[in-house]
Coordinates of C-alpha atoms in Angstrom, one line a residue:
Chain A
M299 CA -9.6 -23.5 38.6
F300 CA -7.2 -20.8 38.9
T301 CA -4.1 -19.7 37.8
I302 CA -0.7 -17.9 38.9
G303 CA 0.3 -14.5 37.2
I304 CA 4.1 -13.9 38.0
D305 CA 5.4 -10.1 37.4
L306 CA 8.9 -10.4 37.5
G307 CA 11.0 -7.1 37.8
G308 CA 13.8 -5.2 38.2
T309 CA 12.3 -4.0 41.0
N310 CA 9.9 -6.3 42.1
I311 CA 8.5 -9.5 42.1
V312 CA 4.5 -9.4 42.2
A313 CA 2.4 -13.0 42.1
A314 CA -1.1 -13.1 41.9
V315 CA -3.9 -15.9 41.9
V316 CA -6.2 -15.1 38.8
D317 CA -9.4 -16.4 38.3
E318 CA -11.3 -18.1 35.1
K319 CA -12.7 -14.7 34.7
Y320 CA -9.3 -13.0 34.6
N321 CA -9.7 -11.5 37.9
I322 CA -6.8 -10.9 40.3
V323 CA -8.4 -12.8 43.5
E324 CA -4.9 -12.2 45.6
K325 CA -1.6 -10.8 45.3
A326 CA 2.0 -10.9 47.3
K327 CA 4.9 -9.0 46.1
T328 CA 8.4 -8.8 47.5
P329 CA 11.5 -6.9 46.3
T330 CA 13.7 -8.4 43.7
A331 CA 16.8 -6.7 45.7
M332 CA 19.1 -7.0 42.9
P333 CA 22.2 -8.2 42.6
R334 CA 21.1 -12.1 43.4
T335 CA 21.8 -15.3 42.2
P336 CA 19.0 -16.7 39.7
E337 CA 18.2 -19.1 42.5
E338 CA 17.7 -16.8 45.1
I339 CA 15.7 -14.8 42.6
F340 CA 13.6 -18.1 41.8
D341 CA 13.0 -18.8 45.8
D342 CA 11.5 -15.5 46.4
I343 CA 9.2 -16.0 43.0
A344 CA 7.9 -19.5 44.7
R345 CA 7.8 -17.5 48.0
V346 CA 5.2 -15.2 46.7
S347 CA 3.8 -17.3 44.8
K348 CA 2.5 -19.4 47.8
E349 CA 1.9 -16.6 49.8
A350 CA -0.6 -15.9 46.9
V351 CA -2.5 -18.8 47.2
E352 CA -2.7 -19.0 50.9
K353 CA -3.9 -15.2 50.6
A354 CA -6.2 -16.7 48.3
G355 CA -7.8 -19.3 51.3
L356 CA -6.4 -22.1 48.5
T357 CA -3.6 -24.6 47.9
M358 CA -1.5 -25.7 45.0
A359 CA -4.1 -27.9 44.1
D360 CA -6.2 -25.5 43.2
I361 CA -3.9 -23.9 40.7
S362 CA -4.0 -25.6 36.9
S363 CA -0.8 -23.3 35.7
I364 CA 1.8 -20.8 36.1
G365 CA 3.1 -18.0 33.4
L366 CA 6.1 -15.9 34.4
G367 CA 6.3 -12.0 32.8
T368 CA 10.1 -11.4 32.2
P369 CA 12.2 -8.6 31.0
G370 CA 14.4 -10.2 28.1
T371 CA 13.9 -13.1 25.6
V372 CA 12.1 -16.3 26.2
N373 CA 12.8 -19.2 24.2
G374 CA 10.4 -22.2 25.1
G375 CA 11.4 -22.4 29.1
I376 CA 14.9 -20.7 29.3
I377 CA 15.2 -17.1 29.6
E378 CA 18.0 -16.5 27.0
Y379 CA 19.2 -13.2 28.5
A380 CA 17.7 -10.2 30.7
N381 CA 20.1 -7.6 31.3
N382 CA 18.8 -6.2 34.0
L383 CA 18.5 -9.2 36.0
G384 CA 22.1 -10.9 34.7
F385 CA 20.0 -13.3 33.4
D386 CA 22.3 -15.3 30.9
H387 CA 20.1 -18.7 29.7
I388 CA 18.3 -19.6 33.2
P389 CA 16.2 -22.7 32.5
A390 CA 13.3 -21.0 34.6
E391 CA 10.4 -23.4 33.6
A392 CA 12.5 -26.2 34.8
M393 CA 13.4 -23.9 38.3
L394 CA 9.8 -23.1 38.8
K395 CA 8.6 -26.6 39.2
E396 CA 11.2 -27.5 40.9
R397 CA 9.8 -25.2 43.4
L398 CA 6.4 -25.2 42.7
G399 CA 5.3 -28.6 41.9
D400 CA 4.8 -30.3 38.1
L401 CA 2.0 -27.8 36.6
P402 CA 2.1 -26.2 33.4
V403 CA 4.5 -23.2 33.1
Y404 CA 4.4 -20.7 30.4
I405 CA 6.8 -18.2 30.3
E406 CA 6.7 -14.7 28.1
N407 CA 8.2 -11.6 28.0
D408 CA 6.5 -8.9 30.1
A409 CA 5.6 -6.5 27.7
N410 CA 4.2 -9.2 25.4
C411 CA 2.2 -10.6 28.4
A412 CA 1.2 -6.9 29.5
A413 CA -0.6 -6.9 26.3
L414 CA -2.2 -9.9 26.2
G415 CA -3.5 -8.8 29.6
E416 CA -4.9 -5.9 28.3
A417 CA -6.2 -7.6 25.7
Y418 CA -8.4 -10.2 27.7
A419 CA -9.0 -8.3 30.3
G420 CA -8.5 -5.2 30.0
C421 CA -9.2 -2.3 27.3
G422 CA -8.9 -4.8 24.4
N423 CA -12.2 -6.2 26.2
G424 CA -11.4 -9.8 24.7
S425 CA -10.1 -8.1 21.3
K426 CA -8.2 -10.7 19.3
N427 CA -6.1 -8.0 17.0
F428 CA -4.6 -5.9 19.3
I429 CA -1.3 -3.8 20.6
A430 CA -0.3 -2.4 23.3
V431 CA 2.0 0.3 23.7
T432 CA 3.8 1.7 26.9
L433 CA 5.1 5.1 27.1
G434 CA 7.8 4.7 29.7
T435 CA 11.9 4.9 30.4
G436 CA 11.2 3.5 27.6
V437 CA 8.6 2.6 24.6
G438 CA 7.5 -0.8 25.3
S439 CA 5.0 -2.6 22.7
G440 CA 3.1 -6.2 22.4
I441 CA 1.1 -7.5 19.8
I442 CA -1.8 -9.6 19.3
V443 CA -3.1 -11.0 16.4
D444 CA -5.4 -13.8 16.0
G445 CA -5.3 -13.6 19.4
K446 CA -2.3 -14.9 20.2
I447 CA 1.1 -12.9 20.9
V448 CA 3.3 -12.0 18.0
S449 CA 6.5 -13.2 19.1
G450 CA 8.4 -14.5 16.0
V451 CA 11.0 -17.2 15.7
N452 CA 12.7 -16.3 18.8
H453 CA 10.3 -15.0 21.3
A454 CA 12.1 -11.5 20.7
G455 CA 9.4 -9.8 18.5
G456 CA 6.9 -7.0 19.4
E457 CA 10.3 -4.5 19.9
C458 CA 8.1 -1.8 18.1
G459 CA 10.2 0.7 20.5
H460 CA 12.9 0.2 18.6
M461 CA 11.1 0.9 15.4
V462 CA 13.7 3.6 13.4
I463 CA 11.2 6.8 12.9
V464 CA 14.2 9.1 12.2
V465 CA 17.3 7.7 10.3
D466 CA 20.5 8.7 11.5
G467 CA 18.5 9.9 14.6
V468 CA 19.0 10.6 18.5
P469 CA 21.1 7.7 19.7
C470 CA 19.4 4.8 21.1
T471 CA 20.4 2.7 24.3
C472 CA 19.8 -0.3 22.1
G473 CA 22.4 0.7 19.8
R474 CA 20.8 2.1 16.7
R475 CA 19.6 5.7 16.0
G476 CA 16.6 7.0 16.0
C477 CA 14.4 4.7 17.5
W478 CA 10.6 5.3 18.2
E479 CA 11.7 5.3 22.0
A480 CA 14.1 7.8 22.1
Y481 CA 11.7 10.0 20.7
A482 CA 8.0 8.9 22.5
S483 CA 9.0 7.7 25.6
A484 CA 8.7 9.7 29.1
T485 CA 12.6 10.1 29.1
A486 CA 12.5 11.7 25.6
L487 CA 10.2 13.9 26.7
I488 CA 12.1 15.0 30.1
N489 CA 15.1 15.4 27.5
Q490 CA 12.9 17.2 25.1
T491 CA 11.2 19.5 27.5
K492 CA 15.2 20.5 28.9
A493 CA 16.7 21.4 25.6
A494 CA 13.6 23.8 25.3
M495 CA 13.8 25.1 28.5
E496 CA 18.0 25.5 27.8
K497 CA 17.2 27.4 24.5
H498 CA 14.5 29.7 26.1
P499 CA 15.1 31.1 29.8
D500 CA 12.3 33.0 29.9
S501 CA 9.7 29.4 29.4
I502 CA 7.3 29.4 32.3
M503 CA 8.3 25.9 32.7
H504 CA 11.4 27.0 34.9
E505 CA 9.2 28.6 37.3
L506 CA 7.5 25.2 37.3
V507 CA 10.3 23.2 37.8
K508 CA 11.7 25.0 40.9
E509 CA 7.9 24.4 42.7
E510 CA 8.0 20.7 41.4
G511 CA 11.6 20.2 42.0
A512 CA 12.7 18.4 38.8
V513 CA 11.8 18.2 34.7
T514 CA 9.2 15.5 34.6
G515 CA 7.2 13.8 31.8
R516 CA 4.2 16.6 33.5
T517 CA 6.2 19.8 32.8
A518 CA 5.6 20.8 29.2
F519 CA 2.1 19.6 29.6
D520 CA 1.5 22.2 32.8
G521 CA 3.3 24.7 31.0
M522 CA 1.1 24.3 28.0
R523 CA -1.8 24.3 30.1
R524 CA -0.3 27.8 31.3
K525 CA -0.5 28.7 28.1
D526 CA 3.6 28.5 27.5
A527 CA 4.4 29.1 23.7
V528 CA 7.7 27.3 24.4
A529 CA 5.8 24.2 26.3
V530 CA 2.9 23.9 23.5
K531 CA 5.7 23.4 21.0
V532 CA 7.7 20.6 22.9
V533 CA 3.9 18.8 23.3
E534 CA 3.0 19.3 20.1
N535 CA 6.4 17.8 18.6
Y536 CA 6.8 15.0 21.2
I537 CA 2.9 14.4 20.2
K538 CA 3.9 14.1 16.6
Y539 CA 6.7 11.6 17.7
I540 CA 4.2 9.0 19.2
A541 CA 1.5 9.7 16.5
A542 CA 4.1 8.6 14.1
G543 CA 5.4 5.3 15.1
V544 CA 1.1 4.7 16.0
T545 CA 0.6 5.6 12.7
N546 CA 3.0 2.5 11.3
L547 CA 2.0 0.4 13.7
V548 CA -1.9 0.7 12.9
N549 CA -0.2 0.4 8.6
A550 CA 1.2 -2.7 9.5
F551 CA -1.1 -4.7 11.9
Q552 CA -4.2 -2.5 11.6
P553 CA -5.1 -3.9 15.1
E554 CA -9.2 -3.6 16.1
I555 CA -7.8 -1.7 19.0
L556 CA -4.2 -0.2 20.0
C557 CA -4.3 1.2 23.0
I558 CA -1.6 3.9 24.9
G559 CA -0.2 3.2 28.4
G560 CA 2.7 4.5 31.3
G561 CA 2.9 7.3 33.0
I562 CA 2.3 9.6 30.3
C563 CA -1.5 9.0 29.9
N564 CA -2.4 10.0 32.8
E565 CA -2.9 13.4 30.6
G566 CA -6.0 11.6 28.9
E567 CA -7.4 13.1 26.2
T568 CA -4.8 16.1 26.0
L569 CA -2.7 13.0 24.8
L570 CA -5.1 11.1 23.0
R571 CA -6.9 13.4 21.1
P572 CA -4.5 14.7 19.0
I573 CA -2.6 11.4 18.5
R574 CA -6.2 10.1 17.0
R575 CA -6.2 13.3 14.8
Y576 CA -2.5 12.5 13.3
V577 CA -3.1 9.1 13.0
E578 CA -6.5 9.5 11.3
A579 CA -5.4 12.1 8.3
E580 CA -2.0 9.9 7.9
R581 CA -3.3 6.1 8.0
Y582 CA -3.2 4.3 5.0
S583 CA -6.3 2.6 5.3
V584 CA -8.6 6.3 4.7
Y585 CA -10.9 4.2 2.5
S586 CA -11.7 1.3 4.6
T587 CA -15.3 1.4 7.0
V588 CA -13.7 -0.1 9.6
Q589 CA -10.7 1.9 11.9
T590 CA -8.5 1.1 14.4
Q591 CA -9.8 2.1 18.0
I592 CA -6.9 4.2 19.8
V593 CA -7.6 3.9 24.0
K594 CA -5.8 4.6 27.3
A595 CA -4.8 1.8 28.8
E596 CA -6.8 0.1 31.6
L597 CA -5.0 -2.2 34.0
G598 CA -1.8 -0.2 34.7
N599 CA 0.6 -2.6 36.2
D600 CA -1.7 -5.4 36.6
A601 CA -1.7 -6.2 32.9
G602 CA 1.7 -8.3 32.8
I603 CA 0.3 -10.1 35.7
I604 CA -3.1 -11.1 34.1
G605 CA -1.5 -11.6 30.8
A606 CA 1.1 -13.9 32.5
A607 CA -1.7 -16.2 34.6
I608 CA -3.8 -16.7 31.4
L609 CA -0.5 -17.3 29.0
Y610 CA -2.2 -20.6 28.9
E611 CA -5.2 -19.5 26.9
V612 CA -3.0 -18.7 24.0
Q613 CA -0.9 -21.8 24.0
Chain B
M169 CA -8.2 -30.6 -7.5
F170 CA -6.9 -27.6 -8.7
T171 CA -7.4 -24.1 -7.7
I172 CA -7.8 -20.7 -10.1
G173 CA -5.5 -17.5 -8.9
I174 CA -6.4 -14.6 -10.3
D175 CA -3.9 -11.7 -10.3
L176 CA -5.9 -8.5 -11.4
G177 CA -3.0 -5.6 -12.1
G178 CA -3.4 -1.9 -13.3
T179 CA -1.4 -3.4 -16.3
N180 CA -2.7 -6.9 -16.9
I181 CA -5.0 -9.3 -16.1
V182 CA -3.7 -12.7 -15.2
A183 CA -5.6 -16.2 -14.5
A184 CA -3.3 -19.7 -13.4
V185 CA -4.4 -23.1 -12.8
V186 CA -2.6 -24.3 -10.2
D187 CA -2.3 -28.1 -8.9
E188 CA -2.4 -29.1 -5.0
K189 CA 1.8 -28.7 -4.7
Y190 CA 1.1 -24.8 -5.5
N191 CA 2.8 -25.6 -9.3
I192 CA 1.2 -23.2 -12.2
V193 CA -0.4 -25.9 -14.6
E194 CA -1.6 -23.2 -16.8
K195 CA -1.8 -19.4 -17.4
A196 CA -3.7 -16.6 -19.6
K197 CA -3.7 -13.1 -20.0
T198 CA -5.5 -10.2 -21.4
P199 CA -4.5 -6.3 -20.6
T200 CA -6.7 -4.9 -18.2
A201 CA -6.9 -1.7 -20.7
M202 CA -8.1 1.0 -18.1
P203 CA -9.9 2.8 -18.0
R204 CA -12.9 0.4 -18.2
T205 CA -16.3 -0.4 -15.9
P206 CA -16.2 -3.1 -13.3
E207 CA -18.7 -5.1 -14.9
E208 CA -16.2 -5.6 -18.1
I209 CA -13.2 -6.0 -15.9
F210 CA -14.8 -9.1 -14.1
D211 CA -16.0 -10.7 -17.6
D212 CA -12.3 -10.3 -18.7
I213 CA -11.3 -12.1 -15.2
A214 CA -14.4 -15.0 -16.3
R215 CA -13.0 -15.4 -19.7
V216 CA -8.9 -15.7 -18.7
S217 CA -9.8 -18.0 -16.1
K218 CA -11.6 -20.4 -18.5
E219 CA -9.1 -20.3 -20.7
A220 CA -6.5 -21.4 -18.3
V221 CA -8.5 -24.2 -17.4
E222 CA -9.3 -25.0 -20.9
K223 CA -5.5 -24.5 -21.8
A224 CA -4.7 -27.0 -18.8
G225 CA -6.8 -30.1 -19.8
L226 CA -9.6 -29.6 -17.6
T227 CA -13.0 -27.9 -16.8
M228 CA -14.7 -26.0 -14.3
A229 CA -15.4 -29.1 -12.4
D230 CA -12.2 -29.7 -12.0
I231 CA -11.7 -26.3 -10.2
S232 CA -12.4 -26.2 -6.0
S233 CA -11.9 -22.6 -5.5
I234 CA -11.0 -19.4 -7.1
G235 CA -8.4 -16.6 -5.5
L236 CA -8.3 -13.1 -6.8
G237 CA -5.6 -10.8 -5.6
T238 CA -6.1 -7.1 -6.1
P239 CA -4.8 -4.0 -5.4
G240 CA -6.5 -1.8 -3.0
T241 CA -8.7 -2.8 0.3
V242 CA -11.0 -6.0 0.7
N243 CA -13.3 -6.0 2.8
G244 CA -14.9 -9.9 2.9
G245 CA -16.2 -10.6 -0.9
I246 CA -16.2 -7.1 -1.5
I247 CA -13.0 -5.0 -2.7
E248 CA -13.9 -1.3 -0.7
Y249 CA -11.5 0.6 -2.7
A250 CA -8.7 0.4 -5.4
N251 CA -7.6 3.8 -6.8
N252 CA -6.0 2.3 -9.8
L253 CA -8.9 0.4 -11.2
G254 CA -11.4 3.2 -10.3
F255 CA -13.4 0.6 -8.0
D256 CA -15.4 2.1 -5.3
H257 CA -17.0 -0.8 -3.0
I258 CA -17.4 -3.4 -5.8
P259 CA -19.3 -7.1 -5.1
A260 CA -16.1 -9.0 -6.2
E261 CA -17.3 -12.2 -5.0
A262 CA -20.5 -12.0 -6.3
M263 CA -19.3 -10.8 -9.9
L264 CA -16.9 -13.5 -9.7
K265 CA -20.0 -16.4 -8.9
E266 CA -22.4 -14.9 -11.2
R267 CA -19.4 -15.2 -13.9
L268 CA -17.6 -18.8 -13.0
G269 CA -20.3 -20.7 -11.3
D270 CA -20.9 -21.2 -7.4
L271 CA -17.1 -22.3 -6.4
P272 CA -15.7 -20.4 -2.5
V273 CA -14.3 -17.0 -3.8
Y274 CA -11.2 -15.9 -1.5
I275 CA -9.9 -12.4 -2.1
E276 CA -7.4 -10.6 -1.0
N277 CA -4.9 -7.4 -1.3
D278 CA -2.2 -8.6 -4.2
A279 CA 1.1 -7.5 -1.9
N280 CA -1.1 -9.9 0.9
C281 CA -0.9 -12.8 -1.9
A282 CA 2.4 -12.4 -3.2
A283 CA 3.7 -12.8 0.4
L284 CA 1.6 -15.9 0.9
G285 CA 2.6 -17.3 -2.7
E286 CA 6.6 -16.8 -1.4
A287 CA 6.0 -18.2 1.7
Y288 CA 4.2 -21.4 1.0
A289 CA 5.6 -22.3 -2.8
G290 CA 8.4 -19.9 -2.9
C291 CA 12.1 -18.7 -0.8
G292 CA 9.6 -19.7 2.3
N293 CA 9.8 -23.7 1.9
G294 CA 6.2 -23.7 3.8
S295 CA 7.1 -21.0 6.7
K296 CA 4.8 -19.5 8.7
N297 CA 6.5 -16.8 10.0
F298 CA 7.0 -15.1 6.6
I299 CA 7.7 -11.2 5.4
A300 CA 7.9 -10.6 2.0
V301 CA 8.9 -6.8 0.8
T302 CA 9.3 -5.7 -3.2
L303 CA 11.2 -2.7 -3.9
G304 CA 9.8 -1.3 -7.2
T305 CA 7.5 1.5 -7.9
G306 CA 6.6 1.7 -4.5
V307 CA 7.8 -0.7 -1.3
G308 CA 4.9 -3.5 -0.9
S309 CA 4.5 -5.7 2.0
G310 CA 2.8 -8.4 3.1
I311 CA 3.4 -10.5 6.5
I312 CA 2.6 -13.9 7.4
V313 CA 2.3 -14.9 11.3
D314 CA 1.5 -18.6 12.5
G315 CA 0.7 -19.2 8.6
K316 CA -2.1 -16.6 8.2
I317 CA -2.0 -13.5 6.3
V318 CA -1.6 -10.3 8.8
S319 CA -4.3 -8.3 6.8
G320 CA -6.0 -6.9 10.4
V321 CA -9.4 -5.6 10.9
N322 CA -10.1 -3.9 7.5
H323 CA -8.2 -6.5 5.4
A324 CA -5.8 -3.2 4.9
G325 CA -2.8 -4.5 7.0
G326 CA 0.3 -5.3 6.3
E327 CA 1.3 -1.7 4.4
C328 CA 4.8 -1.6 5.8
G329 CA 6.1 0.6 2.8
H330 CA 4.2 3.4 4.6
M331 CA 6.0 3.6 7.7
V332 CA 7.5 6.3 8.2
I333 CA 11.7 6.4 8.9
V334 CA 12.0 9.4 8.1
V335 CA 9.7 12.3 10.3
D336 CA 8.9 15.4 8.7
G337 CA 10.8 13.6 5.6
V338 CA 10.4 13.4 2.2
P339 CA 6.4 13.8 0.7
C340 CA 5.3 10.2 -0.2
T341 CA 2.3 9.6 -2.7
C342 CA 0.3 8.5 0.3
G343 CA 0.2 11.8 1.6
R344 CA 2.6 11.0 4.9
R345 CA 6.1 12.2 4.8
G346 CA 9.2 10.3 5.5
C347 CA 7.4 7.1 4.5
W348 CA 10.0 3.8 3.6
E349 CA 8.2 3.6 0.3
A350 CA 10.0 7.3 -0.5
Y351 CA 13.0 6.6 0.5
A352 CA 13.6 2.5 -0.4
S353 CA 12.0 2.3 -3.5
A354 CA 13.2 2.1 -7.0
T355 CA 11.8 5.3 -8.0
A356 CA 13.2 6.5 -4.7
L357 CA 16.4 5.6 -6.0
I358 CA 16.4 6.8 -9.3
N359 CA 15.5 10.4 -7.6
Q360 CA 18.6 10.0 -4.9
T361 CA 20.6 9.0 -8.5
K362 CA 19.5 11.8 -10.1
A363 CA 20.0 14.6 -7.5
A364 CA 23.3 13.3 -6.7
M365 CA 24.5 13.5 -10.5
E366 CA 23.0 17.1 -10.5
K367 CA 25.2 17.7 -8.2
H368 CA 28.7 16.3 -9.4
P369 CA 28.4 16.9 -13.2
D370 CA 31.9 14.9 -12.9
S371 CA 30.4 11.8 -12.3
I372 CA 30.9 8.7 -14.2
M373 CA 26.8 8.1 -14.3
H374 CA 26.5 11.0 -16.6
E375 CA 28.2 8.8 -19.1
L376 CA 26.1 5.6 -18.1
V377 CA 23.2 7.5 -18.8
K378 CA 24.0 8.7 -21.8
E379 CA 24.4 5.0 -23.1
E380 CA 21.5 3.9 -21.6
G381 CA 18.9 6.7 -22.4
A382 CA 18.1 7.1 -18.8
V383 CA 18.7 6.8 -15.2
T384 CA 17.5 3.5 -13.8
G385 CA 17.9 1.4 -10.9
R386 CA 20.9 0.1 -12.1
T387 CA 22.5 3.5 -12.7
A388 CA 24.2 3.7 -9.4
F389 CA 25.0 0.4 -9.0
D390 CA 26.7 0.7 -12.4
G391 CA 28.3 3.3 -11.4
M392 CA 29.6 2.1 -8.2
R393 CA 31.1 -0.9 -10.1
R394 CA 33.4 1.6 -12.1
K395 CA 34.2 2.4 -9.0
D396 CA 32.5 6.0 -9.4
A397 CA 32.8 7.5 -5.3
V398 CA 29.6 9.5 -6.0
A399 CA 27.6 6.4 -7.2
V400 CA 28.9 4.4 -4.3
K401 CA 27.7 7.3 -1.9
V402 CA 24.3 6.7 -3.4
V403 CA 24.2 2.9 -3.4
E404 CA 25.2 3.1 0.7
N405 CA 22.5 5.7 1.4
Y406 CA 20.1 3.5 -0.9
I407 CA 20.9 0.0 1.3
K408 CA 20.7 2.3 4.6
Y409 CA 17.4 3.1 3.9
I410 CA 16.4 -0.1 3.1
A411 CA 17.8 -1.7 5.7
A412 CA 16.2 0.4 8.4
G413 CA 12.5 -0.5 6.9
V414 CA 13.8 -4.1 7.4
T415 CA 15.2 -3.8 11.1
N416 CA 12.0 -2.1 11.8
L417 CA 10.4 -5.2 10.7
V418 CA 12.5 -8.0 11.9
N419 CA 12.1 -6.2 15.5
A420 CA 8.1 -6.4 15.3
F421 CA 8.0 -9.7 13.8
Q422 CA 10.8 -11.6 14.1
P423 CA 9.9 -13.7 11.4
E424 CA 12.0 -16.9 10.2
I425 CA 12.2 -15.7 6.9
L426 CA 12.1 -11.8 5.0
C427 CA 12.4 -12.0 1.4
I428 CA 13.1 -8.7 -0.6
G429 CA 12.2 -8.9 -4.4
G430 CA 11.2 -6.7 -7.2
G431 CA 13.6 -5.1 -10.1
I432 CA 16.1 -3.8 -7.8
C433 CA 17.0 -7.4 -6.6
N434 CA 18.6 -8.5 -9.6
E435 CA 21.6 -7.1 -7.9
G436 CA 21.5 -10.3 -5.5
E437 CA 24.2 -10.6 -2.8
T438 CA 25.3 -6.9 -3.7
L439 CA 22.3 -5.9 -2.3
L440 CA 21.7 -8.5 0.2
R441 CA 25.1 -9.0 1.9
P442 CA 24.9 -4.9 2.9
I443 CA 21.4 -5.3 4.0
R444 CA 22.2 -8.7 6.0
R445 CA 25.4 -6.6 7.7
Y446 CA 22.8 -4.0 8.9
V447 CA 20.3 -5.5 9.9
E448 CA 23.3 -7.6 12.5
A449 CA 24.2 -5.1 13.7
E450 CA 20.9 -3.2 14.3
R451 CA 18.3 -5.8 15.4
Y452 CA 17.3 -6.1 19.2
S453 CA 17.4 -9.6 19.0
V454 CA 20.9 -9.4 19.3
Y455 CA 21.1 -12.3 21.9
S456 CA 18.6 -14.7 20.4
T457 CA 19.9 -17.8 19.0
V458 CA 17.7 -18.0 16.2
Q459 CA 17.5 -15.2 14.0
T460 CA 15.7 -14.0 10.8
Q461 CA 17.3 -15.2 7.2
I462 CA 17.3 -12.4 5.0
V463 CA 17.1 -13.7 1.2
K464 CA 16.0 -12.7 -2.2
A465 CA 12.4 -13.4 -3.2
E466 CA 12.1 -16.4 -5.9
L467 CA 8.9 -16.5 -7.7
G468 CA 8.8 -13.2 -9.2
N469 CA 5.3 -12.2 -11.0
D470 CA 4.2 -15.8 -10.0
A471 CA 3.8 -15.0 -6.6
G472 CA 0.8 -12.9 -6.3
I473 CA -1.0 -15.6 -8.7
I474 CA 0.0 -19.0 -6.7
G475 CA -0.5 -17.1 -3.2
A476 CA -4.1 -16.1 -5.2
A477 CA -4.6 -19.7 -5.8
I478 CA -3.9 -20.8 -2.8
L479 CA -6.0 -18.5 -0.4
Y480 CA -8.0 -21.8 0.8
E481 CA -5.1 -22.6 2.6
V482 CA -5.0 -19.8 4.7
Q483 CA -9.3 -19.1 5.3

């Protein structure tokens, strides 16, 4: 049998047919094209789902369940709230069944789906104690304990980007001050880079930005590679903030594997090696013979789709 | 049937016979009297266990399992490391069976046992998604997800006292800087109180300390009740630090119940009400209809013994 995994994002809706070995057979995609009504969005979800099934040379009779990854908070079959989709208590399960037939439907937060996908089909290699952290516009995270998603009593769990690491620190979009996201996201790195450049008009980073056109998550790393002392300091600080949050998660969960994804991870070992050094020095479990492995995420954007498609595994 | 729960502490060894409804039937106790060899300690553990069984009018034939709560890190039947007991890879399961017979033996970190006890037999009322935080000399924590203890891949999980909430903050005994424990423990409150008193020789707290003989975890709260502005500020700050960590845990786990224990909790609602206010304002799950309840721990020192005795429930 096959299942359908759907990644409902603020920009695109992607549906995929996934086989029993967690491989994507076929995908189909359409822009979310906000603002639209929930009905229009679910019509498109159904359309791309059917399109993926058809591209795979299958019919809906070959599909055993449907999984939906969505931003926001989910409660059973209801999407309680998703700010960037304008969703307020949307009966997503019923809307999917109406359009795609009476199949089992599973709905989860998208970051949790991505963690599940990486744990079962990506760098986790089937690991049952696993954390996925994504350093992007924000800091996303999903937690797997004993093979199940930690989503708590209200399906809003796993939001470790909004763990304060600097009490009274810089404001976060969530309303708190000093969240991990406000220090360790790509957005935060760009802000930290800009602030350092402003203070240091002689930094080589000014030249790099002239060539590139804008400050990006790569600017400080590129400056560091050119031995610019200001850039080195920016990167060191940024990595310290990432590592502080990672060590917090290790101390709380001691997962088998913690993976880090998002665009910043293209830096590979330049990023991961110093993070590992921090964690090794600071984790509480210094005397344990078994330790968390810190690795790079493997599946990219497919993690969420595969995770949604295999939600049936963790019910 | 009955089980034996053992709380192996740096000061005392307590054993209890516990019934199927999680009630303590009888207890026995002896000083740990460090420094001693592991053999001597386990001889005493066996002695007080048998004493508790006898006091309960039972024999070892009535006992179906033994649970041991210990400081440090546990790996299966081995206590890998427990600093304050001088333990380094102690075969605790074998040593218990040698002395008490071939019964099933379960060994867990003591903070995790305490959380299990509160979750199943205390304020958790059987809750399967539960966190217990203890504000004492340090900040202890234990986490229950889906009815099981989160102890991670190396049984060292649940150490949320060593979650950094102030990057580059004050030094913690664990080697990190800025741990929650370094701001929210009773020890931290005493340090914060002393620092404020030093800066403000006119604070009423100086009089209170003269009466009491020493600065304690109550000094600032008592000063606040006498409307001392310096004391009010100390308490407000201290509660802010507690709440920062509590909110972090809520955002990560969204437990059904989070309980707070330890001596400071004798302040009751004076402490809990402002913590709840912070968490309500700052949690990421503002739109969820179900929210974590924040309550006072109920079982005190018995939580760990009961939790050890019922470890068989979560295997």
